[in-house]
Coordinates of C-alpha atoms and ligand atoms in Angstrom, one line a residue:
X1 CA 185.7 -68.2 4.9
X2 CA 187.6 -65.6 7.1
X3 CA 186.3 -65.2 10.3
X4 CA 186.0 -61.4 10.0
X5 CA 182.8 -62.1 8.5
X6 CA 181.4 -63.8 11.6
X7 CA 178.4 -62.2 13.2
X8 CA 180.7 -62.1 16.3
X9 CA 183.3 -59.8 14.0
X10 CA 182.4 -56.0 14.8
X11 CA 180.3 -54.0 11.9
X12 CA 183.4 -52.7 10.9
X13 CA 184.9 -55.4 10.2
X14 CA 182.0 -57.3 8.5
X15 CA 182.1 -54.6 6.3
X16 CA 185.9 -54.3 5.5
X17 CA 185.5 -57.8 5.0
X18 CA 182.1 -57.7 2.8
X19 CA 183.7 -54.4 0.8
X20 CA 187.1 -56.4 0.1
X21 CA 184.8 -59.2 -1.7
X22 CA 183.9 -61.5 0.9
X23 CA 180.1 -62.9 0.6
X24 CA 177.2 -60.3 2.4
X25 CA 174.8 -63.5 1.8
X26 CA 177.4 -65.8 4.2
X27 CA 178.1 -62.6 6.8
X28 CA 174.1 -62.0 7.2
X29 CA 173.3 -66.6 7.4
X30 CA 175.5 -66.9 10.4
X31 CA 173.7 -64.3 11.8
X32 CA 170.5 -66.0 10.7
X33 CA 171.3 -69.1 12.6
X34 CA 172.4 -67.2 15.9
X35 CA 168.9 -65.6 15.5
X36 CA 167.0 -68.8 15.1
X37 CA 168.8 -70.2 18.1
X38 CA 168.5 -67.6 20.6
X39 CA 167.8 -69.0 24.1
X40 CA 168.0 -65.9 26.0
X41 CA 163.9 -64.4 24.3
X42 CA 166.1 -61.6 23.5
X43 CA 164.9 -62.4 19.6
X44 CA 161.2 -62.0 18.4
X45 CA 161.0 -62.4 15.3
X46 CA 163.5 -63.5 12.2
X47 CA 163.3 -62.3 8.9
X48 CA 164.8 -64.7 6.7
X49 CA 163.3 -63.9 3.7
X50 CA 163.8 -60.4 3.4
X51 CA 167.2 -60.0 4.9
X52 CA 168.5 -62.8 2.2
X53 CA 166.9 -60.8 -1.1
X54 CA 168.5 -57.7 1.0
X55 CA 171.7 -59.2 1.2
X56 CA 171.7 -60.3 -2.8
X57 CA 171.2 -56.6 -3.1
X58 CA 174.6 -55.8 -1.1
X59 CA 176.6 -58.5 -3.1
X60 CA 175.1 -57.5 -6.4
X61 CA 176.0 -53.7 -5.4
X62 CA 179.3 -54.3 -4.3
X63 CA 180.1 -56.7 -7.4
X64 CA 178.9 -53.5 -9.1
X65 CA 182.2 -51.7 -7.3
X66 CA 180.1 -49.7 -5.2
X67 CA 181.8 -49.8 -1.5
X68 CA 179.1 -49.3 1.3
X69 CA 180.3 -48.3 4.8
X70 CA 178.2 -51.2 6.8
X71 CA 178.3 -53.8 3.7
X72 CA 176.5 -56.9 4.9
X73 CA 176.7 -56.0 8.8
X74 CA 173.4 -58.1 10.2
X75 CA 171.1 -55.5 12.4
X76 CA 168.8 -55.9 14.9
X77 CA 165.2 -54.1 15.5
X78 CA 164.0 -53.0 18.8
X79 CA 160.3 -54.1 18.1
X80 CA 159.4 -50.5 18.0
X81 CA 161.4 -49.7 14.6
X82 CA 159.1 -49.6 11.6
X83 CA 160.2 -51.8 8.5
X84 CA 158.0 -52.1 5.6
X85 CA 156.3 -55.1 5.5
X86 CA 158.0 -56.3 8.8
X87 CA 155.6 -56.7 12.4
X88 CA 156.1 -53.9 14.9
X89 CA 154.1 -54.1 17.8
X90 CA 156.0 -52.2 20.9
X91 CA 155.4 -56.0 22.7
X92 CA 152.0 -54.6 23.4
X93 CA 148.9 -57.0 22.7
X94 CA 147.6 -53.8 21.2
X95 CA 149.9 -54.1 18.8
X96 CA 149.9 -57.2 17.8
X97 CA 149.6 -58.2 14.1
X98 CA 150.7 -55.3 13.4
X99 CA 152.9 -54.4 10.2
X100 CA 154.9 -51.6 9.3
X101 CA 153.1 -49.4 6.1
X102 CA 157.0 -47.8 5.8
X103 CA 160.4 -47.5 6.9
X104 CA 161.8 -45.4 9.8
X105 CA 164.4 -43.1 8.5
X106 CA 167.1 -44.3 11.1
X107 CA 166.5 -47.9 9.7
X108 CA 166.8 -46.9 5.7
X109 CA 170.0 -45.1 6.0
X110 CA 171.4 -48.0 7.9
X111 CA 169.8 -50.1 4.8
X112 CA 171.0 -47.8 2.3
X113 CA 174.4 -48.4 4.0
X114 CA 174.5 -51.9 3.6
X115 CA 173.4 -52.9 6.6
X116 CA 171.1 -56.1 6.6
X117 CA 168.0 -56.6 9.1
X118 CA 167.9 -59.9 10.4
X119 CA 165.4 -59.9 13.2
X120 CA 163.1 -57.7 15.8
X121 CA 164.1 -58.0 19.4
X122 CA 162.2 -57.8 22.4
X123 CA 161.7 -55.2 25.0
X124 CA 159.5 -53.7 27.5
X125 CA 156.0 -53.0 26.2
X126 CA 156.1 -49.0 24.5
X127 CA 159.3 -48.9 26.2
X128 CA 158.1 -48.6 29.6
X129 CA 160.3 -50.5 32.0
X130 CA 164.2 -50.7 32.9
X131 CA 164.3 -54.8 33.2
X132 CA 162.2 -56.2 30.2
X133 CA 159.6 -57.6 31.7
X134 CA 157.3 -55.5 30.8
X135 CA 156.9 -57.3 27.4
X136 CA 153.8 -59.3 26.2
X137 CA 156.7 -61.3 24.8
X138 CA 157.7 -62.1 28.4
X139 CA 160.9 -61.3 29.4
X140 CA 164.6 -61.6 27.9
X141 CA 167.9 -63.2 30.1
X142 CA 171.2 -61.5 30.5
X143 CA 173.6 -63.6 28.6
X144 CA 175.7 -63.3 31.4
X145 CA 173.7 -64.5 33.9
X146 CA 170.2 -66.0 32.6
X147 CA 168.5 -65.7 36.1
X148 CA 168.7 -61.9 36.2
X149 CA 167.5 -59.2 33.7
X150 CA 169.4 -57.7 31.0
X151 CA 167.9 -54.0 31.6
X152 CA 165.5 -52.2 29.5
X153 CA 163.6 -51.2 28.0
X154 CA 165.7 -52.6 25.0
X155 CA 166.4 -55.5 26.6
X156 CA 166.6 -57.6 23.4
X157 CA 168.7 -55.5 21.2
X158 CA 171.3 -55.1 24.1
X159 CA 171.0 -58.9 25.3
X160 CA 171.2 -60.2 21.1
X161 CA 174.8 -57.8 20.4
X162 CA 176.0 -59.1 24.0
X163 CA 175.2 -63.0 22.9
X164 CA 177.1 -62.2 19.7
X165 CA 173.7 -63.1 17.7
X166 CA 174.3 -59.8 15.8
X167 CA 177.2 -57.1 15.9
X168 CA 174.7 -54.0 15.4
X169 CA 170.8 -53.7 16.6
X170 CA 169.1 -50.2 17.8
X171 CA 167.0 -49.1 20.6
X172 CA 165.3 -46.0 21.5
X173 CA 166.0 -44.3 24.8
X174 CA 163.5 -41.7 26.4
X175 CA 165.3 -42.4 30.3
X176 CA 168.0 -44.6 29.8
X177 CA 166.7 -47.4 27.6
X178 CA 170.0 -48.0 25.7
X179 CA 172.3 -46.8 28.3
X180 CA 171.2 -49.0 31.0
X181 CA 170.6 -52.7 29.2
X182 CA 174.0 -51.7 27.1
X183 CA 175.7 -51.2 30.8
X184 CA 173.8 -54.5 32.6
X185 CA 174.5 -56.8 29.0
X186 CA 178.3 -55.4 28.5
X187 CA 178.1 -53.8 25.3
X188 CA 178.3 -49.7 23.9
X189 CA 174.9 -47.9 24.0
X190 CA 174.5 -44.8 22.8
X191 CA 171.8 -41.8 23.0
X192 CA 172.6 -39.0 20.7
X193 CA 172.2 -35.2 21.1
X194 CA 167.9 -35.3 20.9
X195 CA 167.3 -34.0 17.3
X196 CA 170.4 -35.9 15.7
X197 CA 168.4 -38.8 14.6
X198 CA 165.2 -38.6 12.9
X199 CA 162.3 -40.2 14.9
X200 CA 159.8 -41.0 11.6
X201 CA 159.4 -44.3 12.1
X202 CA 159.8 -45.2 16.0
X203 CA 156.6 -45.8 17.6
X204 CA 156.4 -42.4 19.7
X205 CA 156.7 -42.7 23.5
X206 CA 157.8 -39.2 25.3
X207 CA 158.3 -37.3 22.1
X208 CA 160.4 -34.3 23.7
X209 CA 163.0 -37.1 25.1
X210 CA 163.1 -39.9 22.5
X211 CA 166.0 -40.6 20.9
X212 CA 166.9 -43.5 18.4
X213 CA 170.3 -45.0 19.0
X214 CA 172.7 -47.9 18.5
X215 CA 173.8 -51.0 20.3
X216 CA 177.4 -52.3 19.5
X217 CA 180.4 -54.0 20.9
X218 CA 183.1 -51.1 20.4
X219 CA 182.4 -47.6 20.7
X220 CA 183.9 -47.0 16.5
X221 CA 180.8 -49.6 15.6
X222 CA 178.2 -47.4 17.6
X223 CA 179.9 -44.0 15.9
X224 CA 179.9 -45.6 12.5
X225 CA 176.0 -46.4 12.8
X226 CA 175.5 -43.0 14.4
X227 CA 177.2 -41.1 11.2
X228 CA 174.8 -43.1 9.3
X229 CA 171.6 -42.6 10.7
X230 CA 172.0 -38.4 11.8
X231 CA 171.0 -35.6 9.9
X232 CA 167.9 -33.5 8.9
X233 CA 164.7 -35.4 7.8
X234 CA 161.9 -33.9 6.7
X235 CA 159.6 -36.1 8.5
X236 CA 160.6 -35.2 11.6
X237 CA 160.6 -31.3 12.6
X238 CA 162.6 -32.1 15.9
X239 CA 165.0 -33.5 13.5
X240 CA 168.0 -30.8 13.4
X241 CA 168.6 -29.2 10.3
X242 CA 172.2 -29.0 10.7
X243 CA 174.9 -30.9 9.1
X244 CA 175.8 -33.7 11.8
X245 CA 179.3 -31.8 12.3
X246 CA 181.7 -33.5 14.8
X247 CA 180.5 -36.7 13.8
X248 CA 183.9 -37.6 11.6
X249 CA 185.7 -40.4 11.8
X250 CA 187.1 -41.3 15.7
X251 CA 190.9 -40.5 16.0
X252 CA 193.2 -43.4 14.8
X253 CA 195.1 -43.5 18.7
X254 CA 192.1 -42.6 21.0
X255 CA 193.9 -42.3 24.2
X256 CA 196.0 -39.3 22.6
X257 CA 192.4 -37.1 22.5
X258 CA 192.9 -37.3 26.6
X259 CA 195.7 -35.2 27.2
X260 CA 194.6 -32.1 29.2
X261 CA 191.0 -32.5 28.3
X262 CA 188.7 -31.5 31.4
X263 CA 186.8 -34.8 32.7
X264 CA 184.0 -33.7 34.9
X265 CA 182.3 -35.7 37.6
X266 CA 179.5 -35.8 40.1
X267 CA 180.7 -36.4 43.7
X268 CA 177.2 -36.6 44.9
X269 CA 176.9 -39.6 42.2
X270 CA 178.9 -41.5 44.5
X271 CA 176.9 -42.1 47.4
X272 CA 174.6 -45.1 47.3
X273 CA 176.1 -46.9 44.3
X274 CA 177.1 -50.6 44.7
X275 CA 180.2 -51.3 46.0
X276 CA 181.5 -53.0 42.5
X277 CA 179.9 -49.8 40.9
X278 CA 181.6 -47.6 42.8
X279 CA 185.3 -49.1 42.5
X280 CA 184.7 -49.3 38.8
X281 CA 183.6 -45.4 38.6
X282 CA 187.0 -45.2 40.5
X283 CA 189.3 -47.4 38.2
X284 CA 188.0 -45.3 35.4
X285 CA 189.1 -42.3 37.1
X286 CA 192.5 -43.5 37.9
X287 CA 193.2 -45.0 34.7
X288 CA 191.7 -41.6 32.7
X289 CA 194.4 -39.3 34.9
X290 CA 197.2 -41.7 34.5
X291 CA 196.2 -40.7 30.7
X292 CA 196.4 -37.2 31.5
X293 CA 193.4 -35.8 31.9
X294 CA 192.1 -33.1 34.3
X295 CA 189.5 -34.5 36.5
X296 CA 187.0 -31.7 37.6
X297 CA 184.1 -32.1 40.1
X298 CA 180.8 -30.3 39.0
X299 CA 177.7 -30.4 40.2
X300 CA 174.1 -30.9 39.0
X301 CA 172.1 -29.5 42.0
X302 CA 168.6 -30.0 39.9
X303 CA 169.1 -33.3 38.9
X304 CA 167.3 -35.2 42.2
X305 CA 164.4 -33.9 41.1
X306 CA 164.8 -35.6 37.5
X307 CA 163.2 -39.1 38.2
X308 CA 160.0 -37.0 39.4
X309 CA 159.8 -34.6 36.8
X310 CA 160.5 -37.4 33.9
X311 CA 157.3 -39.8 35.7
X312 CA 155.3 -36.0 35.3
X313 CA 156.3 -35.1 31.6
X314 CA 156.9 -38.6 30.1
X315 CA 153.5 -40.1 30.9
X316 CA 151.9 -37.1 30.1
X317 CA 153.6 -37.7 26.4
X318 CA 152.6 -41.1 26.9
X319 CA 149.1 -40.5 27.8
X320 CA 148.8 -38.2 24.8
X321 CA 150.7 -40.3 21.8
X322 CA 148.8 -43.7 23.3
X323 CA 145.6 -41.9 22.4
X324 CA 146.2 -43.4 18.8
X325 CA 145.5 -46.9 20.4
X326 CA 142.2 -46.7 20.2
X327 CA 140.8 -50.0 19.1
X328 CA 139.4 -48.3 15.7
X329 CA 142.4 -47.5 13.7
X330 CA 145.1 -49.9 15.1
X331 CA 145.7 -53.1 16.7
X332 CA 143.6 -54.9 19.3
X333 CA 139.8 -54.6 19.1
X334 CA 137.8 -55.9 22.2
X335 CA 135.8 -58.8 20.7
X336 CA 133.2 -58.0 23.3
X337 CA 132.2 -54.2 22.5
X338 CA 129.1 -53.5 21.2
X339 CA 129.1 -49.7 22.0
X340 CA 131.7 -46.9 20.8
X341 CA 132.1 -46.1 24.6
X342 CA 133.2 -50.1 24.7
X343 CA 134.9 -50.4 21.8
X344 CA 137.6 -47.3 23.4
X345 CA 137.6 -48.5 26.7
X346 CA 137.8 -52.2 26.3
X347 CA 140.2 -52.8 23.8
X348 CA 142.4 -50.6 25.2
X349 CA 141.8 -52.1 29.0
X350 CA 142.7 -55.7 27.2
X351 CA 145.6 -54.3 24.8
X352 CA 147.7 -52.6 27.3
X353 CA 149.9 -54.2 30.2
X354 CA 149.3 -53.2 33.9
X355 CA 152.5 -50.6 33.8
X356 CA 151.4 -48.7 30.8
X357 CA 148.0 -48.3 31.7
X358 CA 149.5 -47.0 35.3
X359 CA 151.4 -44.8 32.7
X360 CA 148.5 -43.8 31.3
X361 CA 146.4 -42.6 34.0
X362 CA 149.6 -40.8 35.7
X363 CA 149.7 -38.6 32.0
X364 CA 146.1 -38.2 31.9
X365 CA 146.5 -37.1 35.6
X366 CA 148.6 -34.5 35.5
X367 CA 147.8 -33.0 32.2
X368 CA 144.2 -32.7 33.4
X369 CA 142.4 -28.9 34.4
X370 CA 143.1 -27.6 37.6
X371 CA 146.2 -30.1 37.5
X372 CA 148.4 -28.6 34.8
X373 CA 149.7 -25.9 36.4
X374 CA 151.1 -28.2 39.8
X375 CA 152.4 -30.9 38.0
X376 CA 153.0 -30.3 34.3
X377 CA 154.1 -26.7 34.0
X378 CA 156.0 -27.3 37.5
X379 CA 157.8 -29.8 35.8
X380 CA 158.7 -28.4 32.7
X381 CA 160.3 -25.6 34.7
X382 CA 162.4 -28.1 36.6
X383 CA 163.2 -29.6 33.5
X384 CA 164.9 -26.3 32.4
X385 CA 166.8 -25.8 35.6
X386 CA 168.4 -29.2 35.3
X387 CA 169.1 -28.3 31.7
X388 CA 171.0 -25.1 33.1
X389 CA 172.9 -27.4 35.8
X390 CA 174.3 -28.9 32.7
X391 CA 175.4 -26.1 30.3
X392 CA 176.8 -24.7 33.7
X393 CA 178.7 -27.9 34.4
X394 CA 180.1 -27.8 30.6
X395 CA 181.7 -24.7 31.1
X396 CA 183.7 -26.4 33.3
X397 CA 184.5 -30.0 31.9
X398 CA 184.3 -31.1 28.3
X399 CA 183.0 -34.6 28.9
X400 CA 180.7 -35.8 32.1
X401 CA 181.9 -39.3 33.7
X402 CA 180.1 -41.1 35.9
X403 CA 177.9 -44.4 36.5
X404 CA 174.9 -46.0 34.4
X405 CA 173.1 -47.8 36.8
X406 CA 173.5 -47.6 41.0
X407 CA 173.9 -51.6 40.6
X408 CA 174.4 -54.4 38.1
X409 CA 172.4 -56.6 36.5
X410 CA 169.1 -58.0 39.2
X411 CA 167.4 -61.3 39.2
X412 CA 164.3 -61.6 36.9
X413 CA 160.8 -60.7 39.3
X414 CA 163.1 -58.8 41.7
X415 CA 161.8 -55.2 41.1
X416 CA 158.3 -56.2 39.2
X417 CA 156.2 -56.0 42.5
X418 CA 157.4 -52.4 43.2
X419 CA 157.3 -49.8 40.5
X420 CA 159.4 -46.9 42.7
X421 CA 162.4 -49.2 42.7
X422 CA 162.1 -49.8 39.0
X423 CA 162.1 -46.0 38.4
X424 CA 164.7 -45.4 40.6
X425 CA 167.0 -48.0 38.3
X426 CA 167.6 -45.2 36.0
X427 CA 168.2 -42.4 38.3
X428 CA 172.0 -41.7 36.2
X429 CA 170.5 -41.8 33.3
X430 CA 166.8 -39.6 33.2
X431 CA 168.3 -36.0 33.5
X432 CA 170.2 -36.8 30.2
X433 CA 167.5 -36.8 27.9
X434 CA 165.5 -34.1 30.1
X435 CA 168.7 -31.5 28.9
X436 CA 168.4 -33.2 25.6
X437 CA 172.5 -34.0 25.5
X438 CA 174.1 -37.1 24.8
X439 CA 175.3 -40.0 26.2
X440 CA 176.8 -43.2 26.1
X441 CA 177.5 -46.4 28.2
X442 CA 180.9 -47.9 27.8
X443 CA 181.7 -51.5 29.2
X444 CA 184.4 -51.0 32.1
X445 CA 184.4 -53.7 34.6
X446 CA 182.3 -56.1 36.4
X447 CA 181.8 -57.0 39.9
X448 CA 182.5 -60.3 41.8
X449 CA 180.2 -62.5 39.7
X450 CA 181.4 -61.5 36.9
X451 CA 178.3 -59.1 36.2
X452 CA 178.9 -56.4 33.5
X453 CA 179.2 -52.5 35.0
X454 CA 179.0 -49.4 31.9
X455 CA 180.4 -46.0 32.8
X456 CA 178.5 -43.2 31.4
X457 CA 180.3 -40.5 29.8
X458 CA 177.9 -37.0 29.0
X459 CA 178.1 -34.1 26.9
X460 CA 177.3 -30.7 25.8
X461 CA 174.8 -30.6 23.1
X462 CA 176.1 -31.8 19.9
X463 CA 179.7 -32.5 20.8
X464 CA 179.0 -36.3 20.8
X465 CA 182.0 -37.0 18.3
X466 CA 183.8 -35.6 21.7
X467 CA 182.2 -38.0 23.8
X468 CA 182.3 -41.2 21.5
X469 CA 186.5 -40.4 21.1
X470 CA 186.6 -40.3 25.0
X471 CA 185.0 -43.3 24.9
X472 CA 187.0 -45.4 22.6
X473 CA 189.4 -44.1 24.8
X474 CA 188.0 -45.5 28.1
X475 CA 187.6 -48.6 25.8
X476 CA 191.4 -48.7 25.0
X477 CA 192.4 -47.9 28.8
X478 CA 190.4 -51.1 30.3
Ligands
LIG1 N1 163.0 -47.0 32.4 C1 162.5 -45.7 31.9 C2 161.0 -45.8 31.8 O1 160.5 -46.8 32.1 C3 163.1 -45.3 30.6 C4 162.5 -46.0 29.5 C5 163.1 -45.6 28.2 O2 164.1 -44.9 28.1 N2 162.3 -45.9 27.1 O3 160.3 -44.9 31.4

């Protein structure tokens, strides 16, 4: 068979291949045997069964002369995607054994596509962490490097495209949970606009800032699965009812889209990143206005503050939406209660991991009387201001550039010990879902060890067709 049916092929051309006749059962059995022999813990789970009988569906539909737009392209689950009949457990203890009662709407319009899910991936438990370790699963290697993380919290989905296991997987991303692993594992992660893709279905974290998004090696793959997946649901009422305009196809030569197009950046960015970091946020620069663009420096004088307020507002969403967990209606029930006040309290005391139970208490905290109003309501009003920083900076530029992570990828245990310096991994990333816009790690460089580094491009509120073409560009110009 032709090799552009090879789980190392990109989606696209999987389904090129898979549309012009080629087998969808043989495209989605390589990727099946990559799964199967994952080193890296980056895989959790492999569905054989289910993504063979889904694959005979593809073949029989495209026998049929239908022609689906990601025929027999093998996908990957962050392990807090609900499938039917498929476990989905967050990598909480609480969560284990548990099975999905229906299918996130993200997932069934990638289905419905022609995509084919092959397996779940790891990550940090509820998606609380930046290096993976978090997971009851234990952690997952970069396949770069296997001594140091692969970023998180969707670790797995980031580490499995990277190893080539799979060409597509998703991830959610509440503070930079693509972005980051995408930019530490060398692949495209992308967060949409909040509100382009339904969230029925992901297990809820931070609700205001959640965001469902793809994992892929090219930045076309990533805007292909994004087309698919966007639009108005019903199940979701933060789930824009607008067409998902601007989200056509990327243009044919994506360098030409830079000519005179206003690149903004944040000088204040600079300071502190990591040498290789910094050199790479300056080849980009370079290479983008040898391609004709304007490069404009804005500022985003709120956005300091972001890491605080997103520790206030996302645990208190944490705190609330982990009520659920209660050892009654999902999950883990403490074999030792004998009292409803046990039942609560020690089921969730053995179900959740050290860091989510800190997350926890910090929500219950600062949503509490007499507490609100310093913490919660303080921050929701920063969280506008840094909002305002942005639609103020996009008057000015059309796309933001900058870095994904102040360094690259650390060694497994390094920041465990010391929670600040875990938050502070996704300083570059936070204030992007606090303003709700999108954005998008692109591979650029990497430093002396050969370490991956993403740059980050930003943009207004819906234009992420804008900032995906500026991407494929920065793809093009590496
Ligand atoms: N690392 C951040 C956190 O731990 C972001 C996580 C995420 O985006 N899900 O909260």
């Amino acid at each position: 068979m032709s090799t552009s049916t090879n789980s190392s092929a990109t989606a696209i051309a999987i389904a090129t291949a898979v549309n012009a006749g080629q087998s969808a059962t043989v495209a989605v059995k390589i990727a099946l045997a990559k799964a199967k022999a994952d080193t890296l813990n980056a895989i959790i789970g492999v569905h054989e069964t289910r993504a063979l009988a889904a694959a005979a569906r593809v073949d029989a539909r495209i026998a049929a002369g239908e022609r689906l737009p990601l025929a027999g392209v093998p996908l990957a689950l962050k392990d807090n995607l609900l499938a039917e009949g498929l476990p989905a457990t967050a990598c909480s203890r609480v969560l284990t054994g548990f099975i999905a009662p229906y299918t996130a709407t993200a997932v069934a319009r990638l289905e419905a596509a022609g995509a084919v899910i092959v397996a779940t991936t790891n990550m940090d438990e509820f998606a609380m962490g930046s290096s993976n370790e978090t997971s009851v699963r234990g952690p997952v290697r970069n396949p770069i490097d296997p001594s140091r993380i692969p970023g998180g919290s969707s670790g797995g989905s980031a580490a499995a495209v990277a190893a080539g296991i799979v060409p597509l997987a998703l991830g959610s991303d509440t503070g930079g949970s693509i972005r980051q692993p995408a930019s530490l594992c060398g692949v495209v992660g992308l967060k949409p606009t909040y509100g382009t893709i339904s969230r029925y279905g992901l297990i809820a974290f931070g609700s205001s800032m959640d965001q469902i998004g793809p994992f892929a090696t090219t930045v076309a793959d990533a805007a292909l699965a994004l087309r698919v997946m966007a639009g108005k649901d019903s199940n979701d009422s933060t789930c824009a009812d607008r067409d998902p305009v601007g989200l056509e196809v990327l243009p044919a030569d994506p360098v030409s889209v830079l000519k005179g197009l206003r690149v903004g950046f944040v000088a204040e960015h600079e300071a502190g990143l990591a040498p290789a970091v910094k050199a790479c946020l300056d080849d980009a620069k370079k290479r983008l206005a040898a391609a004709g663009v304007i490069l404009v420096p804005v500022t985003l004088p709120h956005e300091r503050y972001a890491v605080a307020v997103y520790y206030v507002l996302a645990t208190g969403e944490a705190a609330s939406n982990l009520s659920r967990f209660d050892g009654i209606r999902y999950g883990h029930r403490s074999p030792t209660a004998q009292t409803l006040g046990e039942v609560y309290g020690r089921s969730r005391a053995e179900g959740f991991g050290a860091e989510v139970q800190r997350r926890i208490m910090l929500g219950t905290y600062v949503l509490s009387t007499g507490y609100y109003d310093a913490y919660y309501k303080k921050a929701q009003q920063v969280r506008r201001k840094i909002a305002d920083d942005y639609a103020t900076a996009f008057a000015a530029c059309d796309v933001l550039l900058g870095p994904v992570s102040p360094t690259t990828a650390f060694k497994l245990g390094e920041k465990l010990a010391d929670p600040l310096q875990m938050y502070l991994s996704d300083v570059f990333t936070i204030a992007t879902n606090l303003a709700g816009v999108p954005g998008v790690s692109v591979p650029f460089g990497q430093d002396s060890q050969g370490l991956p580094i993403g740059m980050q491009l930003q943009a207004p509120m819906w234009a992420d067709n804008r900032m995906l073409a500026v991407g494929a560009a920065l793809q093009a110009l590496r």
